[in-house]
Short mmCIF file of C-alpha atoms in Angstrom, two decimals:
data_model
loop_
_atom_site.label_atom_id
_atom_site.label_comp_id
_atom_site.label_asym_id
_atom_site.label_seq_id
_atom_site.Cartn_x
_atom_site.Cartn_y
_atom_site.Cartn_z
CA UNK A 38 116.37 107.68 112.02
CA UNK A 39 116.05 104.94 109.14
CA UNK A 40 112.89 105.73 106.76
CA UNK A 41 111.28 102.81 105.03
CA UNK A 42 108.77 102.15 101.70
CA UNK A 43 105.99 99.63 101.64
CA UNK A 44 105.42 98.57 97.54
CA UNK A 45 102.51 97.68 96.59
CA UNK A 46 101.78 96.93 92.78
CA UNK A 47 98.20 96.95 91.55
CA UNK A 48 96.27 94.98 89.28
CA UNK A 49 92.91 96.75 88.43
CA UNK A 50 90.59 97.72 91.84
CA UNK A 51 90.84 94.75 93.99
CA UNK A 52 88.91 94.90 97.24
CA UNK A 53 91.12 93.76 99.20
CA UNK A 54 93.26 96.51 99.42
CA UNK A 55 91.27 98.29 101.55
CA UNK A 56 92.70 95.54 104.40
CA UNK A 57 96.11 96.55 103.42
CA UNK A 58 95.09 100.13 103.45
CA UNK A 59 93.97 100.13 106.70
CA UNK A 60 96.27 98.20 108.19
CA UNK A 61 99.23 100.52 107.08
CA UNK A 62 97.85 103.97 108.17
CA UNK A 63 98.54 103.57 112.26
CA UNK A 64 102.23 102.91 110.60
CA UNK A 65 102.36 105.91 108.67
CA UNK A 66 104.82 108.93 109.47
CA UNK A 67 108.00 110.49 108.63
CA UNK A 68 109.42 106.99 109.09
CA UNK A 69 107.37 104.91 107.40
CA UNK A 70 105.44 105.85 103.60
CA UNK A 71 103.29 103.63 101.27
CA UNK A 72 104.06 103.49 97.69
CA UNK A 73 100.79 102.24 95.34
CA UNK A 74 101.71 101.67 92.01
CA UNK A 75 98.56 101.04 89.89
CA UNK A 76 99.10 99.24 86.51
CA UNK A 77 97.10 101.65 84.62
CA UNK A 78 94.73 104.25 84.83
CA UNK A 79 92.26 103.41 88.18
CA UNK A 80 89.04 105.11 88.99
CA UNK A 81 89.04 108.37 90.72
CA UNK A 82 86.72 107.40 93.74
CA UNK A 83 88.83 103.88 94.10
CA UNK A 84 92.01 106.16 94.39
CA UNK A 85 90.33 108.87 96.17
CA UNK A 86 89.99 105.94 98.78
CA UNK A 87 93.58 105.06 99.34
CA UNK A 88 94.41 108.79 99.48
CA UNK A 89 96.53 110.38 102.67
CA UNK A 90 99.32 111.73 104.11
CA UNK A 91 102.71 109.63 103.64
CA UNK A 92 100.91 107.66 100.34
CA UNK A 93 102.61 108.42 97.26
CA UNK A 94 100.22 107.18 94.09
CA UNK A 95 101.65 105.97 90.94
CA UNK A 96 99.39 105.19 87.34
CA UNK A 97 101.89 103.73 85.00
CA UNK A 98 101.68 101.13 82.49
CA UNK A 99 103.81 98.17 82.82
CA UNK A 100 104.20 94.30 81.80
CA UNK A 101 104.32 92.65 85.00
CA UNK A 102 104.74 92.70 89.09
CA UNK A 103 108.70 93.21 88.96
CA UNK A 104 108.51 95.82 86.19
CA UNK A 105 106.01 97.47 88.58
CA UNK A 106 108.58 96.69 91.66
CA UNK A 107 111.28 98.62 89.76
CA UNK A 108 109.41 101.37 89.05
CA UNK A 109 108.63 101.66 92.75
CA UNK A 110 112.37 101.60 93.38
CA UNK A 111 112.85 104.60 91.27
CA UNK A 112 110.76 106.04 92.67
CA UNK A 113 111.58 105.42 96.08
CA UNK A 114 113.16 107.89 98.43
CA UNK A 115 113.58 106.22 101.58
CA UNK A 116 116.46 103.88 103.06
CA UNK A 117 114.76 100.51 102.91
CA UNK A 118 111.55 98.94 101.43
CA UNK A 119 109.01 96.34 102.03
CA UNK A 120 106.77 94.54 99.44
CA UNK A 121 103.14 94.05 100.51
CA UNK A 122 100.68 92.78 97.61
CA UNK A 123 96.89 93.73 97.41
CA UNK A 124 95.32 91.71 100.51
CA UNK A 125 98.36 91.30 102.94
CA UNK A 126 98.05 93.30 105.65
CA UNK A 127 100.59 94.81 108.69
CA UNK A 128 100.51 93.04 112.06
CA UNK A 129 100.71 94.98 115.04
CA UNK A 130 103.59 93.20 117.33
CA UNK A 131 106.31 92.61 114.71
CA UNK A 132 105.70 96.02 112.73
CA UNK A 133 105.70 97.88 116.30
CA UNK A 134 109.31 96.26 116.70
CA UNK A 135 111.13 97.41 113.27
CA UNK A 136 109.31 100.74 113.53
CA UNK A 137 110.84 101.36 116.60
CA UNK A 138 114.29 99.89 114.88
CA UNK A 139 113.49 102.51 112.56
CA UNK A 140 112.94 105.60 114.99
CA UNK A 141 116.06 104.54 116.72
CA UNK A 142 117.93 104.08 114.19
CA UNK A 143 118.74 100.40 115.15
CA UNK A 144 118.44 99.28 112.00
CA UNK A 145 121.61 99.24 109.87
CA UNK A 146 122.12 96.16 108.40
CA UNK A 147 122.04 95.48 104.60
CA UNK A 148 119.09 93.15 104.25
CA UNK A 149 116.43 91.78 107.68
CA UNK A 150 114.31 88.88 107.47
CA UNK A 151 111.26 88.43 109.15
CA UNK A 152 108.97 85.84 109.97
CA UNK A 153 105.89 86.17 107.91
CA UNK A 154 102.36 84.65 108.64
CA UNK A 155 100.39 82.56 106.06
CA UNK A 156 96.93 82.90 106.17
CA UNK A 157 95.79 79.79 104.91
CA UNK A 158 97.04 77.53 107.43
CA UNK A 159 97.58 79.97 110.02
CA UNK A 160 101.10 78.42 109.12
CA UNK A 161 104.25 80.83 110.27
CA UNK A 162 107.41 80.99 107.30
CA UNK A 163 110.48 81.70 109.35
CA UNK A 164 113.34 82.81 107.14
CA UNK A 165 116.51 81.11 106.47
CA UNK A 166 118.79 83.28 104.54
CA UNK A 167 121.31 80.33 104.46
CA UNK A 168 119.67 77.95 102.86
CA UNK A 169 118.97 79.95 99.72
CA UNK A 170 121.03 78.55 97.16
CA UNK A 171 118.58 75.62 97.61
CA UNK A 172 115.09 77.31 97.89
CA UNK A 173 113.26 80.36 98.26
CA UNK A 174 114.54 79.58 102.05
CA UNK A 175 112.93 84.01 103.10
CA UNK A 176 109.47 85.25 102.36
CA UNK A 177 109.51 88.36 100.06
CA UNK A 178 106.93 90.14 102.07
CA UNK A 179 108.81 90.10 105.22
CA UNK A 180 112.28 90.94 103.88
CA UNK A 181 113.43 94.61 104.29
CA UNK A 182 116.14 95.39 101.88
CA UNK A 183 118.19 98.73 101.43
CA UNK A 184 116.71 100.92 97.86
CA UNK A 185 120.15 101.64 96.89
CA UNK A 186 121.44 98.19 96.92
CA UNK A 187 118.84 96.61 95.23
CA UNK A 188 119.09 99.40 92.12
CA UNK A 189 122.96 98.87 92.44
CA UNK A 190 122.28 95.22 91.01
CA UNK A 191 119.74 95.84 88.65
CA UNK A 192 116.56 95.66 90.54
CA UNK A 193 114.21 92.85 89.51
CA UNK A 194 114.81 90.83 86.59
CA UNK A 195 112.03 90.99 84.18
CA UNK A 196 113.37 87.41 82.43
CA UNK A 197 111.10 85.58 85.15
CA UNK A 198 107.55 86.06 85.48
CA UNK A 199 107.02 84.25 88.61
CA UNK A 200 110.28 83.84 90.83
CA UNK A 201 111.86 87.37 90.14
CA UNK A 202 111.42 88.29 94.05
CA UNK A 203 113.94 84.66 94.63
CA UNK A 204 116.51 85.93 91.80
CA UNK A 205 117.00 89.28 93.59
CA UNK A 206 117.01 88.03 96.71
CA UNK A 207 119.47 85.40 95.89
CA UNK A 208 121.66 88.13 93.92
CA UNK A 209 121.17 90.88 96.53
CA UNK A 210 122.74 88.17 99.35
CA UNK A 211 125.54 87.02 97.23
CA UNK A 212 125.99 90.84 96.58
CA UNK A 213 125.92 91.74 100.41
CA UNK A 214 125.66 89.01 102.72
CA UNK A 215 122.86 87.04 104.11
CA UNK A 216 121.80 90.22 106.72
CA UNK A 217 120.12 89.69 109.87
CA UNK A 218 116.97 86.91 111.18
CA UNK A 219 114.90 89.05 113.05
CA UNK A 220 113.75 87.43 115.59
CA UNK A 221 110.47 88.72 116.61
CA UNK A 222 106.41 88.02 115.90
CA UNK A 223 105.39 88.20 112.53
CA UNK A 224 105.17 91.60 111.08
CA UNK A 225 103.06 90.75 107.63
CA UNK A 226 100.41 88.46 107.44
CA UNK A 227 100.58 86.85 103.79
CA UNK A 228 97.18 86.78 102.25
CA UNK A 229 98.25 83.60 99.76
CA UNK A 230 96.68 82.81 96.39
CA UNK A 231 99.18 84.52 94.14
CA UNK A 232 100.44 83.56 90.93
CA UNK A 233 103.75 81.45 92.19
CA UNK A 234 100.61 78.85 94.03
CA UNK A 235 97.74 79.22 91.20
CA UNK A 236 101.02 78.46 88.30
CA UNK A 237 103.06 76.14 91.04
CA UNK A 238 104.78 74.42 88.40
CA UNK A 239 106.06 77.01 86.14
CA UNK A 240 107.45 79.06 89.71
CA UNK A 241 109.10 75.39 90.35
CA UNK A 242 110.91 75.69 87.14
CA UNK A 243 112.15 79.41 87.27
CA UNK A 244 113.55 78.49 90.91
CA UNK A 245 115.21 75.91 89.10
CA UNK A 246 116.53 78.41 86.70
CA UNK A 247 117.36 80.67 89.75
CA UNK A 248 119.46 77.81 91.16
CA UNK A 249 121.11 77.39 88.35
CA UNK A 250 121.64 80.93 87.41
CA UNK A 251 122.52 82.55 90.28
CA UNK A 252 124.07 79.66 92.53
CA UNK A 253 125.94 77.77 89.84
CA UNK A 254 123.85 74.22 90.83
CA UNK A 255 125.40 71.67 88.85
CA UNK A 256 123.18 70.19 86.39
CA UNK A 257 123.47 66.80 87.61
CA UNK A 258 121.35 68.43 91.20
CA UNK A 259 119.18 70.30 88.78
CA UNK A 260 117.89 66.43 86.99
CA UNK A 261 118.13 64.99 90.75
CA UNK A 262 115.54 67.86 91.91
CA UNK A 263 113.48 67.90 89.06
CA UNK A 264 113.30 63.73 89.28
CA UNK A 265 112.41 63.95 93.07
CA UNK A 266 109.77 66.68 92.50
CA UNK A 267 108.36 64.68 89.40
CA UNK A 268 108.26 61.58 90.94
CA UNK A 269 106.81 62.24 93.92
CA UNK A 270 103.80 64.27 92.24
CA UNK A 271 103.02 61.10 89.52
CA UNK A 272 102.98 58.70 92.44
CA UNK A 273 100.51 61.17 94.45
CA UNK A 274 98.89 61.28 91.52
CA UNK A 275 98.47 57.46 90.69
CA UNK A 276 97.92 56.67 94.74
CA UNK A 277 94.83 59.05 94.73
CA UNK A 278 93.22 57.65 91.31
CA UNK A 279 93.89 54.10 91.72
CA UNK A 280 93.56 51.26 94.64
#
């Protein structure tokens, strides 16, 4: 039997997590536990509300989401983990699939990828592992990556405020391969409206960094990107304003 950790890092009492609460309990068992790590101190009845069996509760200080995410690590006893922020939520046909990988111990591999549903849009990401070195190619939510292996590399890097979750994956596949597509429905249905959309161009730029970091891009690509993605938004811009 593989056992597997759902993170999720929280920012004061958002309502919302209620819909990730509840969709996580029918998951819940010797298999499967829910880590909450609160930011900071949270009111008792809030906490009270998220309380159960197979949810371990964390009030810690920290500086960001990946400081939070490493915590979590460190705290994390299973084999593998899953990152699920405050309003994304479990869906029933792709999460009944990997926890019967888990229970039968059919999952081995170093790293999955799953597809993941965006809400707005009704839009479905489906992973690419191979095209990272160009793009945050495998939604973070729907990746399941071994505890041990990311710690091994130094868990998240607190450098990037935005596009942490695309350094470590990038480092965690050059570290130990690309890992499996799963090929199955949706398992996590992304609630959207995070930081890396509400401050798109400053996540553009770490990537960028990322890119050039990680994957050695030459600078030369770097410009050519950053010209293309420049280029194109000024002429959107000028089309809409202007006849």
């Amino acid at each position: 039997m593989s056992t597997l950790s759902i993170f999720t890092c929280v920012l004061g009492e958002p309502a919302v997590l209620q819909n990730t609460a509840n969709s996580i309990r029918p998951w819940l068992s010797n298999n499967i536990n829910w880590i909450i790590k609160f930011s900071g101190p949270a009111n008792k009845g809030y906490v009270d509300s998220l309380s159960g069996d197979n949810i371990k509760i964390y009030q810690e200080s920290d500086t960001s989401l990946y400081y939070g995410l490493n915590q979590c690590l460190n705290k994390c006893e299973t084999d593998y983990y899953m990152v699920l922020g405050a309003g994304d939520t479990l869906l029933h046909d792709g999460m009944a699939i990997i926890n019967k990988g888990l229970s039968e111990n059919t999952l081995t591999d170093s790293i999955y990828h799953a597809p993941l549903l965006l809400e707005i849009g009704n839009y479905i990401f489906t992973p690419e592992p191979n095209n990272l070195r160009a793009t945050m190619s495998c939604p973070h939510p729907s990746s399941i990556l071994k505890v041990k292996n990311s710690i091994a590399i130094g868990g998240f890097d607190l450098s990037y405020k935005i596009a942490s979750d695309y350094d470590h994956l990038s480092r965690y596949s050059i570290a130990y391969g690309y890992g499996l597509v799963l090929k199955i429905p949706p398992p996590v249905s992304y609630m959207g409206g995070g930081i890396s959309e509400v401050r798109a161009l400053e996540s553009y730029l770490e990537a960028l960094l990322v890119r050039q970091r990680v994957w050695k891009t030459p600078d030369l690509r770097i410009f050519g990107d950053l010209l293309k993605y420049t280029a194109t938004t000024i002429s959107d811009t000028i089309a809409q304003n202007t006849r």
